[in-house]
Coordinates of C-alpha atoms and ligand atoms in Angstrom, one line a residue:
X1 CA -38.1 -37.4 17.7
X2 CA -36.2 -40.7 17.5
X3 CA -34.1 -42.0 20.4
X4 CA -30.9 -41.5 18.4
X5 CA -31.7 -37.9 17.5
X6 CA -32.6 -37.3 21.2
X7 CA -29.2 -38.7 22.3
X8 CA -27.4 -36.6 19.7
X9 CA -29.3 -33.5 20.9
X10 CA -28.2 -34.2 24.5
X11 CA -24.6 -34.7 23.4
X12 CA -24.7 -31.5 21.4
X13 CA -26.1 -29.5 24.4
X14 CA -23.3 -31.0 26.6
X15 CA -20.6 -30.0 24.1
X16 CA -22.0 -26.5 23.8
X17 CA -22.3 -26.1 27.6
X18 CA -18.7 -27.3 27.9
X19 CA -17.6 -24.9 25.2
X20 CA -19.3 -22.0 26.9
X21 CA -17.9 -22.8 30.3
X22 CA -14.5 -23.2 28.8
X23 CA -14.9 -20.0 26.9
X24 CA -15.9 -18.2 30.1
X25 CA -12.8 -19.6 31.8
X26 CA -10.4 -18.6 29.0
X27 CA -11.9 -15.2 28.3
X28 CA -11.7 -13.8 31.8
X29 CA -12.0 -10.1 31.3
X30 CA -11.9 -6.7 32.9
X31 CA -14.6 -4.1 32.5
X32 CA -13.8 -0.4 33.0
X33 CA -16.4 2.3 33.3
X34 CA -15.3 5.9 32.8
X35 CA -17.9 8.4 33.8
X36 CA -17.4 12.1 32.9
X37 CA -20.3 14.1 34.3
X38 CA -18.8 17.5 35.1
X39 CA -16.0 17.8 32.5
X40 CA -15.4 21.4 33.4
X41 CA -14.0 20.3 36.7
X42 CA -11.5 18.0 34.9
X43 CA -12.3 14.7 36.7
X44 CA -13.7 11.3 35.9
X45 CA -15.1 8.5 38.0
X46 CA -13.5 5.2 37.2
X47 CA -15.0 1.8 38.2
X48 CA -13.2 -1.4 37.3
X49 CA -14.8 -4.9 37.6
X50 CA -12.3 -7.7 37.9
X51 CA -13.1 -11.4 37.8
X52 CA -12.3 -13.9 40.7
X53 CA -8.8 -13.6 42.2
X54 CA -6.8 -16.6 43.4
X55 CA -4.9 -14.7 46.1
X56 CA -5.8 -13.3 49.5
X57 CA -4.4 -9.9 48.7
X58 CA -4.1 -8.2 45.3
X59 CA -2.1 -5.1 44.3
X60 CA -3.6 -2.7 41.9
X61 CA -1.2 -0.4 40.1
X62 CA -1.3 2.8 38.2
X63 CA 1.8 3.1 35.9
X64 CA 4.4 5.7 36.9
X65 CA 5.2 6.6 33.4
X66 CA 3.5 6.3 30.0
X67 CA 4.8 4.8 26.8
X68 CA 6.6 7.1 24.4
X69 CA 7.8 9.4 27.2
X70 CA 10.8 7.9 29.0
X71 CA 10.4 9.8 32.2
X72 CA 8.8 9.1 35.6
X73 CA 5.8 11.4 35.7
X74 CA 4.0 10.3 38.9
X75 CA 0.6 9.7 37.5
X76 CA -0.9 8.6 40.8
X77 CA -0.9 12.2 42.0
X78 CA -4.4 12.7 40.6
X79 CA -6.2 9.7 42.3
X80 CA -8.7 10.2 45.1
X81 CA -11.6 8.4 46.9
X82 CA -10.3 4.8 46.2
X83 CA -12.7 2.1 47.3
X84 CA -12.7 -1.7 46.8
X85 CA -15.8 -3.9 47.1
X86 CA -16.6 -7.6 46.6
X87 CA -19.4 -8.8 44.4
X88 CA -21.9 -8.6 47.4
X89 CA -21.0 -5.0 47.9
X90 CA -18.9 -5.6 51.0
X91 CA -16.0 -3.2 51.5
X92 CA -12.6 -4.7 51.3
X93 CA -9.7 -3.3 53.3
X94 CA -6.9 -1.6 51.4
X95 CA -3.8 0.4 52.0
X96 CA -1.2 2.1 49.8
X97 CA 2.1 0.3 49.8
X98 CA 3.9 2.8 47.6
X99 CA 2.9 5.9 45.7
X100 CA 1.4 3.9 42.7
X101 CA 0.2 0.7 44.5
X102 CA -3.1 0.1 46.2
X103 CA -3.1 -3.2 48.1
X104 CA -6.5 -4.8 48.7
X105 CA -7.1 -7.5 51.3
X106 CA -9.6 -10.4 51.2
X107 CA -9.6 -10.9 47.4
X108 CA -9.3 -14.7 47.5
X109 CA -12.1 -16.3 45.3
X110 CA -13.8 -13.0 45.0
X111 CA -14.8 -10.8 42.2
X112 CA -13.5 -7.3 43.0
X113 CA -14.8 -3.9 42.0
X114 CA -12.5 -0.9 42.6
X115 CA -13.4 2.7 42.0
X116 CA -11.7 6.0 42.3
X117 CA -11.7 9.6 41.0
X118 CA -9.1 10.8 38.5
X119 CA -8.1 14.4 38.1
X120 CA -7.3 15.0 34.5
X121 CA -5.8 18.4 33.7
X122 CA -2.5 17.6 32.1
X123 CA -2.9 18.6 28.4
X124 CA 0.8 19.1 27.5
X125 CA 2.1 15.8 28.6
X126 CA -0.5 13.9 26.5
X127 CA -1.5 11.9 29.5
X128 CA -5.0 12.9 30.6
X129 CA -7.1 16.0 30.0
X130 CA -10.8 16.5 30.5
X131 CA -12.6 19.8 30.0
X132 CA -16.0 20.9 28.8
X133 CA -15.2 20.2 25.2
X134 CA -13.3 16.9 25.2
X135 CA -11.4 14.3 27.1
X136 CA -8.1 12.8 26.0
X137 CA -7.4 9.6 28.0
X138 CA -4.2 7.7 27.8
X139 CA -5.3 4.6 29.8
X140 CA -2.0 4.3 31.6
X141 CA -2.8 7.5 33.4
X142 CA -6.4 6.6 34.2
X143 CA -6.9 2.8 34.4
X144 CA -5.3 0.6 37.1
X145 CA -4.2 -2.9 36.5
X146 CA -3.2 -6.0 38.5
X147 CA -0.4 -8.4 37.4
X148 CA -2.8 -11.3 37.0
X149 CA -5.3 -9.4 34.8
X150 CA -2.8 -7.6 32.6
X151 CA -3.3 -10.2 29.8
X152 CA -7.1 -10.2 30.0
X153 CA -9.4 -8.5 27.6
X154 CA -10.5 -5.0 28.8
X155 CA -13.8 -3.4 27.8
X156 CA -14.0 0.3 28.2
X157 CA -17.4 1.9 28.6
X158 CA -17.5 5.7 28.4
X159 CA -20.3 7.8 29.8
X160 CA -19.8 11.2 28.3
X161 CA -21.9 14.3 27.4
X162 CA -24.5 13.5 24.6
X163 CA -22.8 15.7 22.0
X164 CA -19.4 14.0 22.3
X165 CA -17.9 11.7 19.7
X166 CA -15.4 9.0 20.8
X167 CA -12.5 7.7 18.7
X168 CA -9.6 5.4 19.5
X169 CA -7.3 2.9 17.7
X170 CA -9.1 0.3 19.7
X171 CA -11.9 -1.8 18.2
X172 CA -15.3 -0.5 18.9
X173 CA -17.8 -2.6 21.0
X174 CA -21.6 -2.5 21.1
X175 CA -21.9 1.2 20.8
X176 CA -19.7 4.2 19.7
X177 CA -18.6 4.8 23.3
X178 CA -17.5 1.3 24.0
X179 CA -14.0 0.0 23.2
X180 CA -12.4 -3.4 23.4
X181 CA -8.7 -4.0 24.1
X182 CA -7.1 -7.4 23.8
X183 CA -5.2 -6.8 27.0
X184 CA -3.9 -4.0 29.3
X185 CA -0.8 -3.4 27.1
X186 CA -3.0 -2.8 24.1
X187 CA -5.3 -0.6 26.1
X188 CA -2.5 1.7 27.4
X189 CA -1.1 2.0 23.9
X190 CA -4.4 3.1 22.4
X191 CA -5.5 6.5 23.8
X192 CA -9.1 7.6 23.5
X193 CA -10.2 11.0 22.3
X194 CA -13.8 11.8 23.1
X195 CA -15.5 15.2 22.6
X196 CA -16.4 17.7 20.1
X197 CA -14.2 17.1 17.2
X198 CA -13.8 16.9 13.4
X199 CA -13.6 13.3 12.2
X200 CA -12.5 12.2 8.7
X201 CA -12.1 8.7 7.3
X202 CA -10.1 7.6 4.3
X203 CA -8.5 4.4 3.0
X204 CA -5.3 3.7 1.2
X205 CA -4.3 0.3 -0.3
X206 CA -6.9 -1.6 1.8
X207 CA -6.0 0.1 5.0
X208 CA -8.4 2.4 6.9
X209 CA -7.3 5.7 8.3
X210 CA -8.9 8.3 10.4
X211 CA -8.1 11.9 11.3
X212 CA -9.7 13.4 14.3
X213 CA -9.1 17.0 15.3
X214 CA -10.0 18.6 18.6
X215 CA -9.8 22.4 18.8
X216 CA -10.3 25.3 16.4
X217 CA -7.4 26.6 14.3
X218 CA -6.2 27.7 10.9
X219 CA -5.9 24.1 9.5
X220 CA -7.2 22.9 6.2
X221 CA -8.4 19.4 7.0
X222 CA -8.9 18.5 3.4
X223 CA -5.2 19.3 2.7
X224 CA -4.2 17.3 5.8
X225 CA -6.2 14.3 4.6
X226 CA -4.7 14.5 1.1
X227 CA -1.2 14.7 2.5
X228 CA -1.6 11.9 5.0
X229 CA -2.8 9.7 2.1
X230 CA 0.5 10.4 0.3
X231 CA 2.5 9.9 3.5
X232 CA 1.1 6.5 4.6
X233 CA 1.8 4.8 1.2
X234 CA 5.5 5.6 1.5
X235 CA 6.2 3.2 4.3
X236 CA 6.6 0.4 1.7
X237 CA 10.0 2.0 0.9
X238 CA 11.1 0.8 4.3
X239 CA 9.1 -2.1 5.5
X240 CA 7.4 -5.0 3.8
X241 CA 3.9 -5.1 5.3
X242 CA 1.7 -3.1 7.7
X243 CA 1.2 -4.0 11.4
X244 CA -2.4 -2.6 11.4
X245 CA -5.6 -2.6 9.5
X246 CA -6.8 0.7 10.8
X247 CA -4.8 3.8 12.0
X248 CA -5.9 7.0 13.7
X249 CA -4.2 10.4 13.6
X250 CA -5.4 12.4 16.5
X251 CA -4.7 16.1 16.5
X252 CA -5.0 18.7 19.3
X253 CA -5.1 22.2 17.8
X254 CA -4.7 24.1 21.0
X255 CA -2.5 26.6 22.8
X256 CA 0.2 26.0 25.3
X257 CA 0.8 22.4 24.3
X258 CA 3.2 21.1 21.7
X259 CA 4.6 17.6 20.9
X260 CA 3.4 14.2 19.9
X261 CA 3.3 10.6 21.0
X262 CA 3.3 7.4 19.1
X263 CA 0.9 4.5 20.0
X264 CA 0.1 1.1 18.6
X265 CA -2.1 2.1 15.7
X266 CA -2.6 5.7 16.5
X267 CA -0.8 8.9 17.3
X268 CA -1.6 12.1 19.2
X269 CA -0.1 15.3 17.8
X270 CA -0.4 18.6 19.7
X271 CA 0.3 21.8 18.0
X272 CA -0.6 25.5 18.3
X273 CA -3.9 26.1 16.7
X274 CA -2.6 28.8 14.4
X275 CA 0.5 26.9 13.3
X276 CA -0.9 25.2 10.2
X277 CA -1.1 27.8 7.4
X278 CA 2.6 29.0 7.1
X279 CA 4.7 26.6 5.1
X280 CA 7.4 26.2 7.7
X281 CA 4.7 25.5 10.4
X282 CA 2.9 23.1 8.2
X283 CA 6.1 21.3 7.3
X284 CA 6.8 20.8 11.0
X285 CA 3.3 19.4 11.5
X286 CA 3.4 16.9 8.6
X287 CA 7.0 16.0 9.6
X288 CA 5.7 15.2 13.1
X289 CA 2.9 13.1 11.6
X290 CA 5.6 11.2 9.5
X291 CA 7.8 10.8 12.7
X292 CA 4.9 9.2 14.7
X293 CA 3.8 7.0 11.8
X294 CA 7.4 5.6 11.5
X295 CA 7.1 4.7 15.2
X296 CA 4.2 2.4 14.3
X297 CA 7.0 0.0 13.2
X298 CA 10.1 1.3 15.0
X299 CA 9.1 1.1 18.7
X300 CA 5.6 -0.3 18.5
X301 CA 6.5 -3.4 16.5
X302 CA 10.2 -3.8 17.4
X303 CA 11.9 -2.5 20.5
X304 CA 15.2 -2.8 22.2
X305 CA 15.7 -5.3 25.1
X306 CA 14.9 -3.6 28.4
X307 CA 11.6 -2.3 27.0
X308 CA 10.0 -5.6 26.2
X309 CA 7.7 -6.1 28.0
X310 CA 7.2 -2.7 29.4
X311 CA 7.6 -2.4 33.1
X312 CA 5.1 0.3 34.0
X313 CA 6.3 0.7 37.6
X314 CA 9.9 1.7 37.0
X315 CA 12.4 2.9 34.5
X316 CA 13.1 0.6 31.5
X317 CA 16.8 0.9 30.5
X318 CA 18.4 0.5 27.1
X319 CA 21.5 1.8 25.3
X320 CA 19.5 1.8 22.1
X321 CA 16.9 4.6 22.6
X322 CA 18.8 6.6 20.0
X323 CA 17.8 4.0 17.5
X324 CA 14.2 4.3 18.6
X325 CA 14.1 8.1 18.4
X326 CA 17.0 9.3 16.2
X327 CA 16.3 6.7 13.5
X328 CA 12.7 7.7 13.5
X329 CA 13.7 11.4 13.0
X330 CA 16.0 10.2 10.2
X331 CA 13.5 7.9 8.5
X332 CA 10.7 10.5 8.7
X333 CA 12.4 12.3 5.8
X334 CA 12.3 9.2 3.7
X335 CA 8.5 9.3 3.8
X336 CA 8.3 13.0 3.3
X337 CA 10.7 13.1 0.3
X338 CA 9.3 10.0 -1.4
X339 CA 5.7 11.3 -0.8
X340 CA 6.5 14.7 -2.3
X341 CA 5.7 16.3 1.0
X342 CA 9.1 18.0 1.4
X343 CA 11.2 19.4 -1.5
X344 CA 14.9 18.6 -1.8
X345 CA 15.5 22.3 -1.1
X346 CA 13.6 22.0 2.2
X347 CA 15.4 18.8 3.0
X348 CA 18.8 20.4 2.5
X349 CA 17.7 23.4 4.6
X350 CA 16.8 21.1 7.4
X351 CA 20.1 19.3 7.1
X352 CA 22.0 22.6 7.2
X353 CA 20.1 23.5 10.4
X354 CA 21.0 20.1 12.0
X355 CA 24.7 20.5 11.0
X356 CA 24.8 24.0 12.6
X357 CA 23.3 22.5 15.7
X358 CA 26.0 19.7 15.8
X359 CA 28.8 22.3 15.3
X360 CA 27.5 24.1 18.4
X361 CA 27.0 21.0 20.6
X362 CA 29.9 20.7 22.9
X363 CA 28.1 17.9 24.7
X364 CA 29.2 15.5 21.9
X365 CA 32.6 15.5 23.7
X366 CA 31.1 14.5 27.1
X367 CA 28.5 11.8 26.2
X368 CA 27.9 9.1 23.7
X369 CA 24.5 8.2 22.1
X370 CA 24.6 4.9 24.1
X371 CA 25.0 6.8 27.3
X372 CA 22.4 9.4 26.4
X373 CA 20.0 6.5 25.7
X374 CA 20.6 4.8 29.0
X375 CA 20.3 8.1 30.9
X376 CA 17.2 9.3 29.1
X377 CA 15.2 8.9 32.3
X378 CA 17.4 11.5 33.9
X379 CA 17.3 14.1 31.2
X380 CA 16.6 17.6 32.4
X381 CA 17.4 19.8 29.4
X382 CA 18.9 23.3 29.6
X383 CA 22.4 24.7 29.6
X384 CA 24.2 21.8 31.3
X385 CA 22.6 19.3 28.9
X386 CA 23.6 21.3 25.9
X387 CA 27.2 21.5 27.0
X388 CA 27.6 18.0 28.5
X389 CA 25.0 15.7 26.9
X390 CA 23.9 14.6 23.5
X391 CA 20.3 14.0 22.5
X392 CA 18.8 10.7 21.4
X393 CA 16.9 12.5 18.7
X394 CA 19.5 14.8 17.1
X395 CA 22.6 12.8 17.7
X396 CA 20.6 9.7 17.2
X397 CA 19.8 11.1 13.7
X398 CA 23.5 11.8 13.1
X399 CA 24.5 8.2 14.0
X400 CA 21.6 6.9 11.8
X401 CA 22.8 9.1 8.9
X402 CA 26.4 7.8 9.3
X403 CA 25.3 4.2 9.4
X404 CA 23.0 4.7 6.3
X405 CA 25.9 6.1 4.2
X406 CA 28.2 3.4 5.4
X407 CA 25.8 0.6 4.4
X408 CA 25.1 2.3 1.0
X409 CA 28.8 2.7 0.3
X410 CA 29.7 -0.9 1.4
X411 CA 26.9 -2.5 -0.7
X412 CA 27.4 -0.2 -3.7
X413 CA 23.8 1.1 -3.3
X414 CA 22.3 -2.3 -3.0
X415 CA 21.3 -1.9 0.7
X416 CA 20.6 1.0 3.1
X417 CA 19.6 1.7 6.7
X418 CA 16.0 1.1 5.6
X419 CA 16.9 -2.5 5.2
X420 CA 18.2 -2.6 8.8
X421 CA 14.7 -1.5 9.9
X422 CA 12.9 -3.9 7.7
X423 CA 15.0 -6.8 9.1
X424 CA 14.2 -5.6 12.6
X425 CA 10.5 -5.7 11.7
X426 CA 10.7 -9.1 9.9
X427 CA 12.8 -10.9 12.6
X428 CA 12.5 -9.1 16.0
X429 CA 8.9 -8.4 16.3
X430 CA 7.5 -8.1 19.9
X431 CA 7.4 -10.3 22.1
X432 CA 11.0 -10.7 20.7
X433 CA 13.4 -7.8 21.3
X434 CA 16.8 -6.9 20.0
X435 CA 20.2 -5.8 21.5
X436 CA 23.4 -4.4 20.1
X437 CA 24.6 -7.8 19.1
X438 CA 21.5 -8.5 17.0
X439 CA 22.2 -5.2 15.2
X440 CA 25.8 -6.3 14.5
X441 CA 24.4 -9.6 13.0
X442 CA 22.0 -7.7 10.8
X443 CA 24.7 -5.3 9.6
X444 CA 27.0 -8.3 8.8
X445 CA 24.2 -10.0 7.0
X446 CA 23.5 -6.9 4.9
X447 CA 27.1 -5.8 4.2
X448 CA 29.2 -9.0 4.8
X449 CA 31.3 -6.7 7.0
X450 CA 32.1 -6.6 10.7
X451 CA 30.7 -3.5 12.3
X452 CA 32.1 -4.0 15.8
X453 CA 34.7 -1.3 15.5
X454 CA 32.3 1.1 13.8
X455 CA 29.9 0.5 16.7
X456 CA 32.5 1.3 19.3
X457 CA 33.5 4.5 17.6
X458 CA 30.1 5.9 16.7
X459 CA 27.7 4.5 19.3
X460 CA 30.0 4.0 22.3
X461 CA 32.4 6.7 21.2
X462 CA 32.3 10.4 20.7
X463 CA 31.3 11.0 17.1
X464 CA 33.6 13.2 15.1
X465 CA 32.2 14.0 11.7
X466 CA 33.8 15.7 8.7
X467 CA 30.5 17.0 7.3
X468 CA 31.9 18.1 3.9
X469 CA 33.4 14.6 3.5
X470 CA 30.0 13.0 4.4
X471 CA 28.0 15.3 2.2
X472 CA 30.3 14.8 -0.8
X473 CA 29.3 11.1 -1.0
X474 CA 25.9 12.4 -2.2
X475 CA 27.4 15.2 -4.3
X476 CA 26.7 17.9 -1.8
X477 CA 28.9 20.5 0.0
X478 CA 28.6 23.1 2.8
X479 CA 28.6 26.7 1.8
X480 CA 28.4 30.0 3.7
X481 CA 27.5 31.9 0.5
X482 CA 30.0 32.6 -2.3
X483 CA 30.4 36.3 -1.9
X484 CA 30.7 36.2 1.9
X485 CA 32.7 33.0 2.1
X486 CA 35.6 34.6 4.0
X487 CA 33.5 37.1 6.0
X488 CA 33.2 36.5 9.7
X489 CA 31.2 38.3 12.4
X490 CA 31.9 38.8 16.1
X491 CA 30.7 36.0 18.3
X492 CA 30.1 35.8 22.1
X493 CA 28.6 32.3 22.5
X494 CA 25.5 33.1 24.7
X495 CA 21.8 33.0 24.4
X496 CA 19.7 35.6 26.3
X497 CA 16.2 36.6 27.1
X498 CA 14.9 40.1 27.8
X499 CA 13.8 40.8 31.3
X500 CA 12.8 44.1 33.0
X501 CA 16.3 44.3 34.6
X502 CA 18.3 43.6 31.5
X503 CA 19.4 40.7 29.2
X504 CA 19.4 37.5 31.2
X505 CA 21.7 34.7 30.0
X506 CA 19.9 31.5 29.3
X507 CA 22.8 29.5 28.0
X508 CA 26.6 29.8 27.5
X509 CA 28.3 27.6 25.0
X510 CA 31.2 25.7 26.5
X511 CA 34.6 27.1 25.5
X512 CA 33.0 30.1 23.8
X513 CA 34.4 33.6 24.4
X514 CA 31.7 34.2 27.0
X515 CA 32.5 30.9 28.7
X516 CA 36.3 31.8 28.7
X517 CA 35.4 35.2 30.3
X518 CA 33.5 33.5 33.1
X519 CA 29.9 34.5 32.2
X520 CA 27.3 32.0 33.3
X521 CA 23.6 31.1 33.3
X522 CA 21.3 33.7 34.9
X523 CA 23.8 36.6 34.8
X524 CA 21.8 39.8 33.8
X525 CA 23.7 41.9 31.3
X526 CA 23.1 45.7 31.8
X527 CA 26.0 47.4 29.9
X528 CA 28.5 46.9 27.2
X529 CA 31.7 49.0 27.1
X530 CA 30.2 51.1 29.9
X531 CA 27.0 52.0 28.0
X532 CA 23.6 50.7 29.0
X533 CA 22.4 47.7 27.2
X534 CA 19.1 48.9 25.9
X535 CA 19.0 46.8 22.7
X536 CA 16.6 44.0 22.4
X537 CA 19.5 41.5 22.0
X538 CA 23.2 41.5 21.7
X539 CA 23.1 41.1 17.9
X540 CA 22.6 44.8 17.1
X541 CA 25.4 45.8 19.6
X542 CA 27.8 43.2 18.2
X543 CA 27.6 44.8 14.8
X544 CA 30.0 47.5 16.1
X545 CA 32.6 44.9 16.9
X546 CA 34.9 42.6 14.9
X547 CA 36.3 39.2 15.8
X548 CA 39.2 39.4 18.3
X549 CA 38.0 42.8 19.6
X550 CA 37.8 43.2 23.3
X551 CA 34.4 44.0 24.7
X552 CA 33.6 44.7 28.4
X553 CA 30.4 43.4 29.7
X554 CA 28.7 44.5 32.9
X555 CA 26.1 42.3 34.5
X556 CA 24.4 41.5 37.8
X557 CA 25.2 38.2 39.4
X558 CA 22.8 37.6 42.3
X559 CA 22.4 41.4 42.7
X560 CA 26.2 42.2 42.7
X561 CA 27.5 44.2 39.8
X562 CA 30.4 42.6 37.9
X563 CA 32.4 43.6 34.8
X564 CA 34.3 41.1 32.6
X565 CA 36.3 41.5 29.5
X566 CA 35.4 39.2 26.6
X567 CA 37.8 38.6 23.7
X568 CA 35.3 38.1 20.8
X569 CA 35.4 35.0 18.7
X570 CA 34.2 34.7 15.1
X571 CA 31.3 33.1 13.2
X572 CA 30.6 32.8 9.5
X573 CA 28.6 35.9 8.6
X574 CA 26.0 34.0 6.5
X575 CA 23.8 31.0 7.4
X576 CA 25.1 27.6 6.5
X577 CA 23.7 26.2 3.2
X578 CA 24.0 22.8 1.7
X579 CA 24.4 23.0 -2.0
X580 CA 25.0 20.5 -4.9
X581 CA 28.5 20.2 -6.1
X582 CA 28.8 21.7 -9.6
X583 CA 31.2 18.9 -10.5
X584 CA 29.1 16.1 -9.0
X585 CA 29.8 12.8 -10.7
X586 CA 27.2 10.3 -11.9
X587 CA 28.1 8.1 -9.0
X588 CA 27.4 10.9 -6.5
X589 CA 24.1 11.7 -8.2
X590 CA 23.1 8.1 -8.1
X591 CA 24.0 8.1 -4.4
X592 CA 21.8 11.1 -3.8
X593 CA 18.9 9.4 -5.6
X594 CA 19.3 6.1 -3.8
X595 CA 19.4 8.1 -0.5
X596 CA 16.4 10.4 -1.0
X597 CA 14.4 8.8 -3.8
X598 CA 14.7 12.2 -5.7
X599 CA 16.7 13.3 -8.7
X600 CA 19.9 15.2 -7.9
X601 CA 19.0 18.9 -7.5
X602 CA 19.8 21.2 -10.4
X603 CA 21.5 23.8 -8.3
Ligands
LIG701 ZN1 9.6 9.9 18.5

C-alpha cells in the first residue's frame, strides 16, 4: 500500500467516523417496548428508553385527549407502577405534578428509562384495548413523551403472543412486530392493531392499501376490498395528489362499540359484527370508510389554526371544527356517488333524512356552527343539546352544502367546494394552518366575490334555509307524497323509551305541543285521557287523535302523579322525499351532474 493510499484511507476513516458521530447526534431516538404477556387481564408493560437529557428535571406526559376526539378523556387513569432509572440502573426520584405529568429528578446528562403498567380496557373510545384475541393501541393513550424528545424518531417493539399479527400505518422495522415513527406526532396518529385478524392487501394507482379486520361477523371481505378499491380512486375528484404511499383500513367487528377515527394514513372503524349484510347497514359502513378516508386530507394534511401543532395536554380551540367534520360528512358523498357505491336514490334519501333532522333542530336558533366548533370540548349530547345547540357534523354539513351551491352558482359550474378543499391541501399543508380569513381569501380567489357577509350570516349567524329553494338549483324538490300531500297527523313532540313503570320521556322538542304543556325529560307517562298507557309507544295511541285535539297525559314526575293537557300539533303524514322536478331545465340538470357526478335521475 503506497503512502498516498494510506493517507487517503486514514482520511476516509476520519470522514466516516465523523459522519457516524454526527448521525448519532442528529438521530437521537426513543425506543419503546410494549410487552403484553397476559392479555386477558387487559394490561401491558411499557418501557421507554430516552437518550441523554440536558436538564436536571424532566417532565414525562401522557396526553389528556387523543386526536380525532375533541374531548378530555383522562387517559392517565390507567397508569400504575411508574419507575424511572438511569443507564446504570439507579432509581431516579419522581413525583406527579398534575394528573398527566410525571416529573423525574436528576436527569441531567443521563439516559433515562421509564416504565409503567397500562390498563387497556376501553374498546369503544378507540383508545386502548387489550384482550386475549388482540390489542388496539393508540399510542397517545399508551406511550409517554417529553417535550425535548417529541421530534425524535420512535421505535416500537411489541412483544405479543406468538399467533398474533401486527399492523399499523407506521413503517415496519426489523421484524413484523417492530414499527418506526418519524416522531411522536406520527406515532400517536398511527394506531397499532395486533392480534388474530384477517389481513388483505391491494393496490390502486401505485398506492398500497391494507384492510385488517378483528372480530367475527357477517362481513364479506372480498366485497369490502372491491368497494374500497373503487372508493380510494375517487379522491382525485377533490384533491390533486395523495399524502401517503400506503394506507390501512382497520375494522373492529364487535359488539357494544360503534364509531370511527381518522389517522395519518390509517383509520379505525368499529361496527356491530352483524351490521354488514343488510344494504342500509353496509351503506353506513362504507360511508364511514369514505368519511375517514376524506379526513386523510381534511384534518390530517390541513387543519385550522389552534390545532397545529396539537397540544396534547389541553383543549385545542377553533371556530372551524365544523369545516373539519361537517365538510368531511358532506364530501364523503362525493366519493360514494362518483365511485358508484351509493345510488342517486340512496343519496336523495339520506338528504331527506338530514332535512327532516334540520326541521326538528330548535338548537339552530341558539347556537352557530362557529360557536359549536369552539365549544366542541364541552359537548354533552342529549335533550339540552338538541334544543339549544347545533352539531359540527350535521349543521357543518349544511353550511358546507350552502357554500358548495353558492360557489357553483357564482362560477357558473366552473368551481365548487371541492376546489376550496384542494386549495387548502395545496397551500395550507401542516406545519401551516388556516383561519377564517384564509378561507375568505380562497373564496375570493375562486369566485372573485367577497364572502365576508355570507360568512357572518352562515358561519357566525343562525342559518335559515329555504330547502325547496336550495334543492331547486339542482332540479329537485321536497315531497310528502302526492296523494297524502295535504294529510297531517297528530304530533306531540317527544321521544320516549319503555320502562317497567311506563313510557319515559327521553327528549322534548323545544316549542312542541309537549313543551308548551310543560312535559319534560324523565317524566314517566302512565295514562292518556285517563286510560292506562299500555302501548309500546305513543304512535299507536296518537292514531285516535287529530291535529288540534286536546289530549290529557298523566305521568309520574319524581314519584308524584301529574296530569297535563296537550293541544296536539300536526306533522306531515308521510315521510319526506326529495324528488326530481318534472319540469327540470337543462341548467338544473347540469347543476345536478356537476354536484354529484351523476346523470339527473329519471324520476
Ligand atoms: Zn370525522
